[in-house]
């Protein structure tokens, strides 16, 4: 008897585990097409009385299941709402599409890019006019016509403009200010010539620019850059042009926080403050320098291409800066890499390339990718060529799970770098079938025994009726339907012995069991750390139904990427890896063996140095101001700041932290370290500033004299020893030669001394 029961259980388990499409066994159309397990489809055929929901991948292999004309699955494919053809002002198509989709369905849509001929180009040259830039100004004077001629080879619609910057006109940054109502020797920004096609005016303007001066090394380049971008009307930027700003300097830059030294304590308001083409002195000394994030925001919104053309001495600082600003790049300014080449290369870099980005943050339940790579060689689906002018890029959009009702509609804007063209995606997420939205309670159906109506092919029973066809009521005990409560015809037990059969249906399963026949053990789902479905889902029908943001058979893999977001920089895995199940999987190091390491893939040979540079301004802000002010200014809330003395910061708790230092104007250093703990960045700032070592002149001179004297004495001693050895060898040689010739080497004239002692007592 025991063997028979065992065989029956084994057969039943085998049958259950092998049942085709069990992961799609849902009872409503909306739940079916929104399944988190697989892409499922629903059959609403009124005459179909068996299973309604099946996986899409087994649909074609299951014969006589449902007529394809009845199938309810994912909504329609993307629809082009606006798809204007390419012309001199349109380089991207389509311009607007609508995607109505259900969760987990891959929506593919093509994007086409074709560079327009003679597309308007605006180039604004923003130059540092401190005296050390004398050579670059002279070079620009001689190259003005060449710049225009070179760019005119690519487009006949070029405009040039020029502006300058030195420093905020306030002590202690500037050396002096001219009398009132005259131009200052130092200004944060001045527009010398708005964008124009008049090359002669451009050339003459450059010649008439006078040099300014300031005390400190850093300049107000970011102040000038902000005004150059935000003052669109004043500088006459065209709405439909490709915009390039070339910032030329040989010094580093001031950023947010540095303005407090001259009294500019208000955060930069990102507004235009030009007065007769000069950054108004009152506003310049009221508003702080812009932060890097503010520059990035304005550059994104205005579609500016920024080129930092700098001397080699400051290339490290501007390399890091270019990486943090959208559409920016760095170029070294020297004799071989002049202004003409830099501007031409910047234009060619983006004029024929479509590098797609979406500006606004995507909803956490949406995943959007593009089949392109603009950094490989050769570039894939990215760059237009003379042979293939039109670039085709495939977009892929997936809704990972069904969001709340108030988040069903979204607009996603996609931009290529450097042009105003955009693709707007109208996204509508539908977790309910259309047939479920059409509810009719006035019409009953004979199929439902006139006790309910048909909705998506199933009976929706009126109150007081139930069952598959609504023919049962509270007192129904029709024994003819009892056989329908058996999983197999030869089963002796109804509802697998685990539930109550009513009206041909297992109405209620015992606790811990589920399924149409109560055949699934809901305590037998996969476990992680002895927790059923990892406590991130519920066990139903023998499978884990994961909650939102969880997946895998045991619901142990999270779709939430917040644990992969690097504190402070707010980037996924420091841009050096991908987030998988809440953990960063790091990329390989370029051109090197090995991979990035660390919790956030933040560790490599030069990664620590880069982040140190990024943190410098925030650290300085915390030294000067309250942390709340700095958090608001730098848009960070998950950074913990601790002020430590020299002993504490070098203690065992900070041994594994990254060492950093920031040089101040008095040549002292702020020492700080950073590390990651519990998803937060922890900054340790040393309270004592490190001072550069001072040389003791007396020790230096004394050491030098002592060294000279010691060398002289040693030289004399060595000389004496060598002379004595030489004399000894010469004497031994003479003695040997004399004896060989029969000479007596003793002196015959020599008589040894003798002494006679007389004892007076003994003389008698």
XYZ file of C-alpha atoms in Angstrom:
764
model
C 0.000 0.000 0.000
C 2.840 2.379 0.919
C 4.563 1.700 -2.432
C 1.358 2.481 -4.350
C 0.914 5.789 -2.544
C 4.592 6.662 -3.191
C 4.256 5.920 -6.912
C 1.092 7.996 -7.168
C 2.804 10.965 -5.485
C 5.850 10.657 -7.737
C 3.636 10.518 -10.843
C 1.652 13.519 -9.676
C 4.780 15.560 -8.980
C 6.165 14.634 -12.372
C 2.919 15.580 -14.064
C 2.738 18.900 -12.242
C 6.370 19.798 -12.952
C 6.040 18.936 -16.616
C 2.752 20.694 -17.241
C 3.337 22.991 -20.197
C 3.168 26.685 -19.496
C 2.415 26.449 -15.783
C 4.140 29.803 -15.244
C 1.304 31.464 -17.197
C -1.630 29.838 -15.420
C -3.425 33.073 -14.481
C -7.155 33.553 -14.064
C -7.559 37.074 -15.455
C -6.445 38.634 -18.709
C -4.665 41.542 -17.009
C -2.665 39.263 -14.721
C -1.811 37.066 -17.707
C -0.295 39.733 -19.971
C 1.413 41.449 -17.002
C 3.041 38.285 -15.716
C 6.435 38.675 -14.079
C 7.451 35.122 -15.055
C 7.173 35.133 -18.825
C 5.436 36.779 -21.774
C 1.967 35.274 -21.543
C -1.032 35.535 -23.885
C -4.751 35.209 -23.216
C -7.505 33.497 -25.210
C -10.924 35.192 -24.751
C -12.872 32.841 -27.086
C -16.360 32.481 -25.582
C -16.627 28.814 -26.620
C -13.280 27.953 -25.091
C -13.786 26.501 -21.597
C -10.348 25.205 -20.666
C -7.187 27.108 -19.896
C -7.100 30.761 -20.976
C -3.470 31.873 -20.317
C -0.417 30.347 -22.016
C 3.232 31.363 -22.605
C 3.949 32.972 -25.947
C 6.913 30.671 -26.606
C 4.749 27.516 -26.482
C 1.745 28.982 -28.276
C 2.713 27.637 -31.695
C 3.481 24.172 -30.355
C 0.119 23.751 -28.604
C -2.416 22.582 -31.158
C -6.103 23.457 -31.047
C -5.607 25.738 -28.071
C -7.035 28.986 -29.441
C -7.635 30.692 -32.762
C -4.931 33.318 -33.332
C -7.565 35.919 -34.147
C -8.736 35.807 -30.529
C -5.316 36.113 -28.912
C -4.856 38.950 -26.435
C -1.204 39.706 -25.784
C 0.996 42.751 -25.587
C -0.397 45.982 -27.076
C 0.408 47.169 -30.580
C 3.924 47.877 -31.848
C 5.342 51.446 -31.602
C 3.364 53.950 -33.673
C 5.040 56.888 -35.398
C 3.092 60.015 -34.489
C 5.482 62.406 -36.208
C 8.008 61.236 -38.777
C 9.000 64.222 -40.946
C 11.524 63.483 -43.662
C 15.153 64.606 -43.535
C 15.901 68.154 -44.700
C 18.319 70.990 -43.906
C 16.860 71.390 -40.421
C 15.767 67.834 -39.579
C 18.487 65.275 -38.916
C 16.659 62.760 -36.713
C 13.571 60.710 -37.427
C 11.026 59.809 -36.231
C 10.402 62.828 -34.031
C 7.636 61.361 -31.861
C 6.430 57.802 -31.316
C 3.859 56.204 -29.088
C 4.548 52.909 -27.324
C 1.731 51.157 -25.554
C 3.160 48.126 -23.839
C 2.757 45.662 -21.041
C 5.484 44.561 -18.632
C 8.428 42.428 -19.795
C 7.708 42.855 -23.503
C 10.678 44.014 -25.583
C 9.678 46.995 -27.712
C 12.083 47.632 -30.590
C 11.960 50.839 -32.578
C 14.342 52.205 -35.248
C 15.952 55.645 -35.068
C 17.540 57.243 -38.133
C 20.148 60.009 -38.216
C 21.356 61.838 -41.319
C 23.629 64.919 -41.072
C 22.133 67.933 -42.784
C 24.131 69.774 -45.394
C 25.120 73.348 -44.544
C 23.647 72.987 -41.071
C 24.062 76.283 -39.110
C 27.200 76.384 -36.962
C 27.825 78.879 -34.142
C 31.352 78.982 -32.689
C 32.064 81.155 -29.653
C 35.671 81.612 -28.562
C 35.942 82.256 -24.808
C 39.497 83.283 -23.954
C 41.367 83.875 -20.714
C 42.961 87.329 -21.146
C 45.392 87.235 -18.259
C 48.820 88.312 -19.474
C 50.177 84.749 -19.574
C 47.833 84.112 -22.527
C 49.607 86.666 -24.720
C 50.825 84.074 -27.245
C 47.394 82.431 -27.629
C 45.735 85.807 -28.257
C 48.301 86.642 -30.927
C 47.854 83.237 -32.519
C 44.089 83.710 -32.606
C 44.524 87.063 -34.358
C 46.492 85.451 -37.187
C 44.187 82.422 -37.409
C 40.828 84.224 -37.448
C 40.377 84.014 -41.211
C 41.730 80.470 -41.307
C 39.134 79.337 -38.746
C 36.301 80.738 -40.843
C 37.720 79.334 -44.081
C 38.202 75.834 -42.641
C 34.689 75.672 -41.189
C 33.175 77.057 -44.393
C 34.465 73.945 -46.168
C 31.944 71.910 -44.159
C 29.033 74.333 -43.949
C 28.355 77.699 -45.585
C 26.406 78.918 -42.574
C 29.060 79.777 -39.971
C 28.960 82.459 -37.292
C 31.835 83.417 -34.976
C 31.879 85.293 -31.682
C 34.352 86.027 -28.926
C 34.283 86.731 -25.204
C 36.811 86.889 -22.404
C 37.228 86.333 -18.680
C 39.813 86.928 -15.995
C 38.443 87.001 -12.462
C 35.664 88.368 -10.286
C 36.414 92.096 -9.760
C 36.893 91.912 -6.015
C 39.721 91.798 -3.490
C 41.730 89.621 -2.864
C 41.437 88.077 -6.350
C 42.204 91.145 -8.470
C 45.246 93.376 -8.361
C 43.520 96.706 -8.896
C 40.383 98.311 -10.309
C 40.227 101.353 -12.512
C 38.182 104.413 -11.430
C 34.416 104.229 -11.343
C 32.412 104.151 -14.610
C 35.313 102.604 -16.559
C 36.080 99.051 -17.555
C 37.894 97.059 -14.904
C 41.158 95.337 -15.606
C 39.572 92.179 -14.259
C 36.104 90.927 -15.169
C 34.292 87.622 -14.715
C 32.985 87.721 -18.286
C 32.757 90.141 -21.170
C 31.104 89.595 -24.555
C 33.375 91.395 -27.023
C 31.525 90.293 -30.166
C 28.206 88.493 -30.513
C 27.937 85.737 -33.109
C 28.357 87.166 -36.601
C 29.354 86.239 -40.139
C 31.570 89.328 -40.361
C 35.087 87.863 -40.250
C 36.729 91.298 -40.336
C 34.817 92.335 -37.237
C 35.912 89.134 -35.525
C 39.539 89.795 -36.485
C 39.501 93.452 -35.387
C 37.802 92.629 -32.107
C 40.548 90.173 -31.184
C 43.227 92.829 -31.855
C 41.519 95.375 -29.598
C 41.125 93.078 -26.585
C 43.292 94.293 -23.680
C 44.851 92.043 -21.103
C 43.626 91.867 -17.519
C 45.284 90.755 -14.304
C 44.584 88.982 -11.019
C 46.494 87.733 -8.013
C 45.580 84.035 -7.784
C 46.163 81.265 -10.331
C 42.581 79.986 -10.830
C 40.376 82.053 -13.138
C 36.638 82.704 -13.514
C 36.293 80.390 -16.532
C 33.099 78.750 -15.234
C 31.541 82.158 -14.570
C 32.261 83.142 -18.167
C 31.070 79.801 -19.495
C 27.771 80.057 -17.645
C 27.067 83.559 -18.982
C 28.131 82.559 -22.510
C 25.603 79.709 -22.510
C 22.725 81.315 -20.630
C 22.753 84.717 -22.407
C 21.319 83.309 -25.640
C 19.687 86.492 -26.923
C 22.603 88.737 -26.004
C 25.144 86.495 -27.775
C 22.637 85.753 -30.587
C 22.788 81.954 -30.439
C 20.545 80.510 -33.139
C 17.869 78.042 -32.080
C 18.557 75.567 -34.864
C 22.370 75.660 -34.907
C 25.135 73.400 -33.741
C 26.752 75.292 -30.861
C 30.452 75.067 -30.009
C 32.194 76.972 -27.215
C 35.996 76.852 -27.097
C 37.282 77.887 -23.674
C 40.978 78.707 -23.928
C 43.089 79.080 -20.768
C 46.387 78.208 -19.123
C 45.104 78.188 -15.521
C 42.723 76.186 -13.374
C 39.210 77.374 -12.511
C 37.227 78.589 -9.549
C 34.022 76.676 -8.791
C 31.157 76.864 -6.303
C 32.357 77.834 -2.839
C 35.361 79.900 -3.922
C 33.282 83.048 -4.362
C 32.772 83.459 -0.619
C 36.293 84.861 -0.350
C 35.173 87.974 -2.289
C 31.743 88.078 -0.636
C 29.792 86.238 -3.370
C 27.873 84.093 -0.927
C 24.663 83.378 -2.873
C 24.593 80.208 -4.998
C 24.809 80.896 -8.716
C 21.290 81.554 -10.048
C 22.043 80.378 -13.635
C 20.628 83.616 -15.104
C 22.020 86.161 -17.544
C 23.459 89.294 -15.904
C 25.063 91.182 -18.786
C 25.118 94.968 -18.621
C 26.485 96.503 -21.847
C 28.031 93.124 -22.689
C 29.824 92.989 -19.314
C 28.939 90.658 -16.448
C 27.453 93.211 -14.035
C 29.909 93.805 -11.187
C 27.181 93.832 -8.526
C 25.872 90.423 -9.611
C 29.387 89.056 -10.099
C 30.185 89.876 -6.466
C 26.797 88.645 -5.225
C 26.502 85.230 -6.874
C 29.060 82.495 -6.357
C 30.855 80.691 -9.156
C 28.650 78.002 -10.751
C 29.115 74.396 -9.722
C 30.082 71.727 -12.223
C 26.600 70.212 -11.997
C 25.059 73.587 -12.903
C 27.341 73.898 -15.939
C 26.376 70.359 -16.926
C 22.653 71.133 -16.601
C 22.817 74.251 -18.804
C 25.062 72.504 -21.354
C 22.560 69.634 -21.619
C 19.543 71.879 -21.982
C 21.233 74.137 -24.520
C 22.903 71.302 -26.455
C 26.311 72.988 -26.233
C 29.530 71.310 -27.305
C 32.250 72.605 -24.984
C 35.947 72.272 -25.796
C 38.437 73.058 -23.033
C 41.597 74.094 -24.916
C 44.301 74.389 -22.257
C 48.019 74.279 -21.730
C 49.582 70.924 -20.872
C 50.239 72.100 -17.297
C 46.509 72.085 -16.417
C 45.344 69.296 -18.727
C 44.661 66.899 -15.827
C 42.159 69.249 -14.184
C 40.281 69.950 -17.415
C 40.298 66.307 -18.468
C 38.363 65.473 -15.319
C 36.111 68.491 -15.794
C 35.240 67.478 -19.379
C 34.184 64.021 -18.192
C 31.639 65.550 -15.810
C 29.992 67.850 -18.353
C 27.677 66.584 -21.072
C 29.086 67.030 -24.581
C 32.455 68.370 -23.365
C 35.965 67.372 -24.389
C 39.520 68.489 -23.693
C 42.305 69.454 -26.092
C 45.885 70.452 -25.370
C 46.762 73.916 -26.701
C 50.294 74.083 -28.105
C 52.160 75.059 -31.241
C 51.077 71.941 -33.122
C 47.472 71.914 -31.881
C 46.286 75.433 -32.661
C 42.815 76.986 -32.540
C 41.999 76.059 -36.139
C 42.660 72.372 -35.607
C 40.865 72.269 -32.243
C 37.672 73.851 -33.584
C 37.729 71.765 -36.764
C 38.213 68.530 -34.821
C 35.395 69.454 -32.420
C 33.052 70.086 -35.335
C 33.928 66.866 -37.150
C 33.663 64.881 -33.910
C 29.955 65.627 -33.584
C 28.789 66.793 -37.022
C 28.617 63.250 -38.411
C 27.980 61.343 -35.190
C 24.716 60.485 -33.462
C 25.389 59.660 -29.834
C 21.972 59.279 -28.203
C 21.173 60.215 -24.613
C 17.975 60.675 -22.622
C 18.094 63.717 -20.374
C 15.421 63.166 -17.783
C 15.828 60.365 -15.307
C 14.038 57.215 -16.436
C 11.375 55.717 -14.183
C 12.893 52.887 -12.172
C 10.597 50.338 -13.822
C 11.694 51.310 -17.394
C 14.843 50.094 -19.118
C 15.957 51.886 -22.309
C 19.027 50.931 -24.355
C 20.426 51.718 -27.808
C 22.280 49.344 -30.087
C 25.249 51.633 -30.638
C 28.751 52.203 -29.333
C 30.455 55.492 -30.186
C 33.727 54.567 -28.488
C 34.730 51.393 -30.285
C 36.879 51.435 -33.396
C 35.235 51.195 -35.806
C 32.215 52.861 -34.235
C 29.011 50.791 -34.367
C 25.716 52.345 -35.498
C 27.034 55.763 -34.602
C 28.824 57.644 -37.365
C 27.684 58.774 -40.795
C 30.073 58.130 -43.682
C 30.114 59.407 -47.279
C 29.188 55.902 -48.431
C 26.401 55.475 -45.858
C 24.979 58.868 -44.969
C 22.012 57.614 -42.951
C 22.778 55.966 -39.609
C 20.280 53.418 -38.319
C 20.143 52.842 -34.561
C 17.830 50.372 -32.851
C 16.204 51.360 -29.582
C 15.024 48.785 -27.037
C 12.497 49.598 -24.324
C 11.279 47.238 -21.619
C 8.893 47.919 -18.766
C 10.203 45.650 -16.013
C 7.041 45.491 -13.916
C 3.631 47.033 -13.588
C 3.863 50.458 -11.889
C 1.234 52.131 -9.682
C -1.872 53.441 -11.437
C -0.703 57.050 -11.329
C 2.544 56.213 -13.163
C 1.125 54.592 -16.290
C 1.957 57.437 -18.732
C 5.388 58.987 -19.306
C 7.286 61.077 -21.842
C 10.913 60.172 -22.558
C 13.019 62.638 -24.574
C 16.046 61.366 -26.516
C 18.686 63.773 -27.876
C 21.812 63.339 -29.963
C 24.730 65.380 -28.619
C 25.074 68.824 -30.144
C 21.795 69.272 -32.053
C 18.287 70.310 -31.082
C 16.566 67.393 -32.830
C 14.899 64.989 -30.448
C 12.760 61.887 -30.314
C 9.878 61.985 -27.842
C 8.506 58.633 -26.697
C 4.947 58.690 -25.398
C 4.971 55.653 -23.151
C 1.742 54.127 -21.933
C 1.945 51.090 -19.700
C -1.109 48.873 -19.843
C -1.522 46.153 -17.255
C -5.118 45.433 -18.197
C -6.687 43.986 -21.340
C -9.094 46.141 -23.322
C -11.835 43.573 -22.866
C -11.566 43.950 -19.078
C -12.253 47.673 -19.366
C -15.619 46.996 -21.038
C -17.784 46.027 -18.067
C -21.447 45.310 -18.706
C -23.612 44.307 -15.762
C -26.927 44.803 -17.586
C -26.427 42.014 -20.128
C -26.357 38.397 -18.973
C -25.206 35.485 -21.098
C -26.700 32.004 -21.485
C -23.141 30.683 -21.352
C -23.072 32.002 -17.787
C -26.515 30.494 -17.056
C -27.936 34.040 -17.177
C -26.263 34.649 -13.805
C -23.338 36.654 -15.152
C -21.800 38.252 -18.232
C -18.838 37.439 -20.489
C -15.637 39.409 -19.925
C -12.481 38.448 -21.851
C -13.996 35.022 -22.508
C -14.758 34.135 -18.896
C -17.933 34.475 -16.870
C -18.095 37.286 -14.394
C -20.796 36.118 -12.037
C -23.406 38.293 -10.419
C -23.585 38.480 -6.670
C -24.748 35.189 -5.127
C -23.550 33.054 -8.070
C -20.183 31.440 -8.630
C -18.406 28.730 -10.550
C -16.805 28.634 -13.997
C -20.178 29.186 -15.679
C -22.009 30.902 -12.764
C -24.473 28.026 -12.403
C -23.701 27.493 -8.753
C -25.144 29.266 -5.773
C -24.684 29.022 -2.062
C -26.794 25.820 -1.750
C -25.532 23.954 -4.829
C -24.267 20.425 -4.120
C -24.552 18.828 -7.587
C -22.559 15.585 -7.358
C -22.224 15.364 -11.161
C -19.532 18.009 -10.976
C -17.436 16.202 -8.373
C -15.294 14.515 -11.046
C -14.200 17.942 -12.232
C -12.419 18.397 -8.906
C -9.958 15.581 -9.656
C -6.556 16.259 -11.186
C -6.605 12.811 -12.814
C -9.622 10.715 -13.666
C -8.397 7.810 -11.519
C -7.851 9.968 -8.446
C -9.882 8.842 -5.451
C -9.572 12.134 -3.598
C -11.187 15.388 -4.566
C -8.967 18.485 -4.740
C -5.950 16.242 -4.095
C -7.290 15.722 -0.592
C -6.309 19.286 0.279
C -9.450 21.353 -0.307
C -13.208 21.610 -0.683
C -14.999 20.852 -3.962
C -18.071 22.907 -4.759
C -19.880 23.065 -8.070
C -17.135 21.310 -10.001
C -14.393 23.556 -8.665
C -11.963 23.377 -5.783
C -13.272 26.463 -4.004
C -11.033 26.507 -0.956
C -7.613 24.884 -0.562
C -6.189 24.047 2.815
C -3.599 26.430 4.198
C -0.279 26.026 2.430
C -1.727 24.614 -0.823
C -2.893 26.203 -4.072
C -3.807 25.390 -7.654
C -6.949 24.449 -9.548
C -6.904 21.093 -7.746
C -4.961 22.217 -4.646
C -2.073 20.231 -6.109
C 0.717 22.680 -5.284
C 2.550 22.732 -1.983
C 3.195 26.389 -1.214
C 5.882 25.533 1.318
C 8.060 23.775 -1.258
C 9.241 26.805 -3.235
C 12.963 27.587 -3.462
C 14.523 29.062 -0.349
C 17.473 31.350 0.307
C 18.959 31.409 3.810
C 16.035 29.219 4.952
C 13.606 31.925 3.842
C 10.824 30.953 1.471
C 11.212 32.900 -1.776
C 13.910 34.880 0.086
C 11.071 36.776 1.796
C 10.800 38.767 -1.445
C 7.784 37.000 -2.888
C 5.035 34.543 -2.145
C 4.830 30.901 -3.045
C 1.839 30.212 -5.293
C 1.156 27.170 -7.442
C 4.535 25.741 -6.492
C 6.434 28.787 -7.801
C 7.723 31.982 -6.300
C 5.721 35.009 -7.409
C 8.214 37.766 -6.757
C 7.255 41.174 -5.474
C 8.076 44.249 -7.514
C 11.817 44.780 -8.085
C 12.688 41.106 -7.493
C 13.270 38.217 -9.879
C 14.785 34.691 -10.236
C 13.292 31.398 -9.120
C 13.884 32.187 -5.444
C 13.280 35.969 -5.761
C 16.817 36.640 -4.555
C 17.825 38.922 -7.413
C 16.784 42.537 -7.047
C 16.005 44.800 -9.994
C 16.540 47.857 -7.825
C 19.780 49.551 -8.910
C 19.973 51.978 -5.989
C 22.566 49.790 -4.260
C 24.798 50.167 -7.313
C 24.617 53.958 -7.373
C 27.979 55.309 -6.301
C 27.576 57.759 -3.424
C 28.315 61.390 -4.244
C 28.882 60.878 -7.982
C 25.378 59.363 -8.389
C 26.539 57.099 -11.230
C 25.837 53.416 -11.712
C 28.916 51.409 -10.701
C 31.100 54.515 -11.227
C 30.448 54.105 -14.984
C 32.851 51.139 -14.874
C 30.379 48.264 -14.679
C 26.785 47.073 -14.770
C 24.373 46.437 -11.948
C 23.213 42.823 -11.645
C 21.030 41.715 -8.756
C 21.941 44.778 -6.735
C 25.695 44.291 -7.108
C 28.176 45.854 -9.490
C 29.791 43.604 -12.075
C 32.919 45.512 -13.036
C 34.247 46.012 -16.561
C 37.718 45.145 -17.722
C 40.342 47.850 -17.580
C 40.942 49.364 -21.034
C 44.223 48.248 -22.608
C 45.206 46.468 -19.394
C 44.853 43.068 -17.798
C 42.416 42.879 -14.914
C 39.165 44.635 -14.039
C 37.947 47.537 -11.972
C 37.435 46.564 -8.336
C 35.560 47.800 -5.292
C 31.920 47.760 -4.226
C 31.105 50.358 -6.865
C 33.912 49.452 -9.349
C 35.577 52.626 -8.121
C 39.100 51.248 -7.747
C 41.809 51.350 -10.404
C 45.235 52.930 -10.804
C 43.955 56.469 -11.370
C 40.329 56.262 -10.195
C 41.147 57.367 -6.652
C 43.006 60.441 -7.902
C 40.050 61.411 -10.106
C 37.506 61.150 -7.294
C 39.839 63.081 -4.987
C 39.757 65.900 -7.530
C 35.959 65.730 -7.763
C 35.628 65.919 -3.961
C 37.986 68.862 -3.457
C 35.375 71.614 -3.770
C 32.897 69.775 -1.534
C 35.581 69.234 1.119
C 36.611 72.900 1.010
C 32.962 73.900 1.326
C 32.626 71.803 4.493
C 35.759 73.369 5.944
C 34.331 76.852 5.397
C 30.563 76.314 5.812
C 27.957 74.159 7.495
C 27.422 70.696 5.975
C 23.745 71.389 5.222
C 24.736 74.319 3.019
C 27.258 72.158 1.145
C 24.814 69.274 0.725
C 22.290 71.599 -0.862
C 24.884 73.274 -3.041
C 26.391 69.997 -4.313
C 23.098 68.068 -4.320
C 24.217 65.256 -2.041
C 22.505 63.764 0.983
C 24.259 60.443 1.491
C 27.756 61.740 2.267
C 28.877 61.526 5.899
C 31.498 64.100 6.900
C 33.768 63.601 9.913
C 36.421 66.029 11.136
C 39.359 64.106 12.588
C 42.689 65.018 14.097
C 45.935 63.765 12.602
C 46.104 60.733 14.896
C 42.538 59.646 14.175
C 42.725 59.995 10.375
C 45.881 57.846 10.380
C 44.365 55.295 12.745
C 43.334 51.714 11.905
C 39.750 52.687 11.021
C 41.029 54.766 8.107
C 43.911 52.625 6.869
C 41.937 51.295 3.892
C 40.509 54.710 2.959
C 41.734 56.604 -0.110
C 44.211 59.358 0.750
C 43.612 62.786 -0.839
C 44.838 66.328 -0.409
C 43.826 69.763 -1.711
C 46.368 72.535 -2.086
C 45.333 75.952 -0.801
C 46.511 79.370 -1.895
C 48.971 79.671 1.009
C 50.600 76.422 -0.167
C 49.193 74.458 2.763
C 47.120 71.311 2.187
C 43.753 70.048 3.377
C 44.197 66.324 4.038
C 41.106 64.144 3.637
C 40.229 60.502 3.071
C 37.122 58.781 1.774
C 35.654 55.297 2.036
C 32.292 53.585 1.574
C 30.199 52.227 4.453
C 26.641 50.869 4.263
C 25.959 52.505 0.910
C 27.245 55.908 2.011
C 30.436 57.762 1.314
C 32.284 58.661 4.508
C 34.630 61.659 4.288
C 37.294 62.119 6.930
C 38.734 65.653 6.917
C 41.870 66.366 8.937
C 41.368 69.374 11.206
C 45.045 70.398 11.032
C 46.262 71.651 7.670
C 49.544 70.214 6.450
C 52.181 72.883 5.960
C 54.930 72.524 3.369
C 58.305 71.745 4.988
C 60.455 74.837 5.583
C 64.193 74.619 4.977
C 66.561 75.726 7.868
C 69.260 77.872 6.244
C 71.777 77.253 9.057
C 71.361 73.495 8.815
C 71.651 73.654 5.053
C 74.790 75.849 5.065
C 76.356 74.017 7.998
C 75.706 70.683 6.352
C 77.310 71.895 3.142
C 80.420 73.262 4.917
C 80.702 70.179 7.089
C 80.488 67.983 4.051
C 83.230 69.956 2.271
C 85.479 69.865 5.372
C 84.909 66.155 5.890
C 85.707 65.423 2.264
C 88.954 67.494 2.599
C 90.095 65.652 5.740
C 89.329 62.272 4.230
C 91.238 63.310 1.099
C 94.364 64.270 3.154
C 94.276 61.024 5.116
C 93.973 58.986 1.984
C 96.776 61.012 0.346
C 99.113 60.414 3.375
C 98.415 56.664 3.385
C 99.092 56.413 -0.327
C 102.431 58.348 -0.011
C 103.626 56.145 2.868
C 102.795 53.018 0.938
C 104.626 54.374 -2.075
C 107.800 55.218 -0.012
C 107.735 51.794 1.623
C 107.603 50.037 -1.734
C 110.466 52.184 -3.087
C 112.717 51.419 -0.065
C 112.046 47.695 -0.237
C 112.911 47.777 -3.925
C 116.205 49.656 -3.243
C 117.171 47.280 -0.440
C 116.568 44.244 -2.626
C 118.619 45.619 -5.531
C 121.584 46.557 -3.205
C 121.835 43.118 -1.686
C 121.723 41.573 -5.113
C 124.785 43.685 -6.171
C 126.842 42.771 -3.033
C 126.447 46.032 -1.270
C 126.127 46.066 2.465
C 123.130 47.988 3.241
C 124.292 48.657 6.801
C 126.150 51.958 7.403
C 129.749 51.157 8.240
C 130.266 54.583 9.726
C 127.504 54.033 12.141
C 128.530 53.081 15.690
C 125.834 52.094 18.066
C 125.662 54.181 21.258
C 127.032 52.737 24.518
C 126.660 53.821 28.125
C 129.032 53.065 31.082
C 127.750 53.278 34.616
C 130.411 53.478 37.423
C 129.632 52.456 40.945
C 131.602 54.777 43.223
C 131.463 52.280 46.027
C 133.265 49.659 44.059
C 136.017 51.894 42.668
C 138.369 51.351 45.590
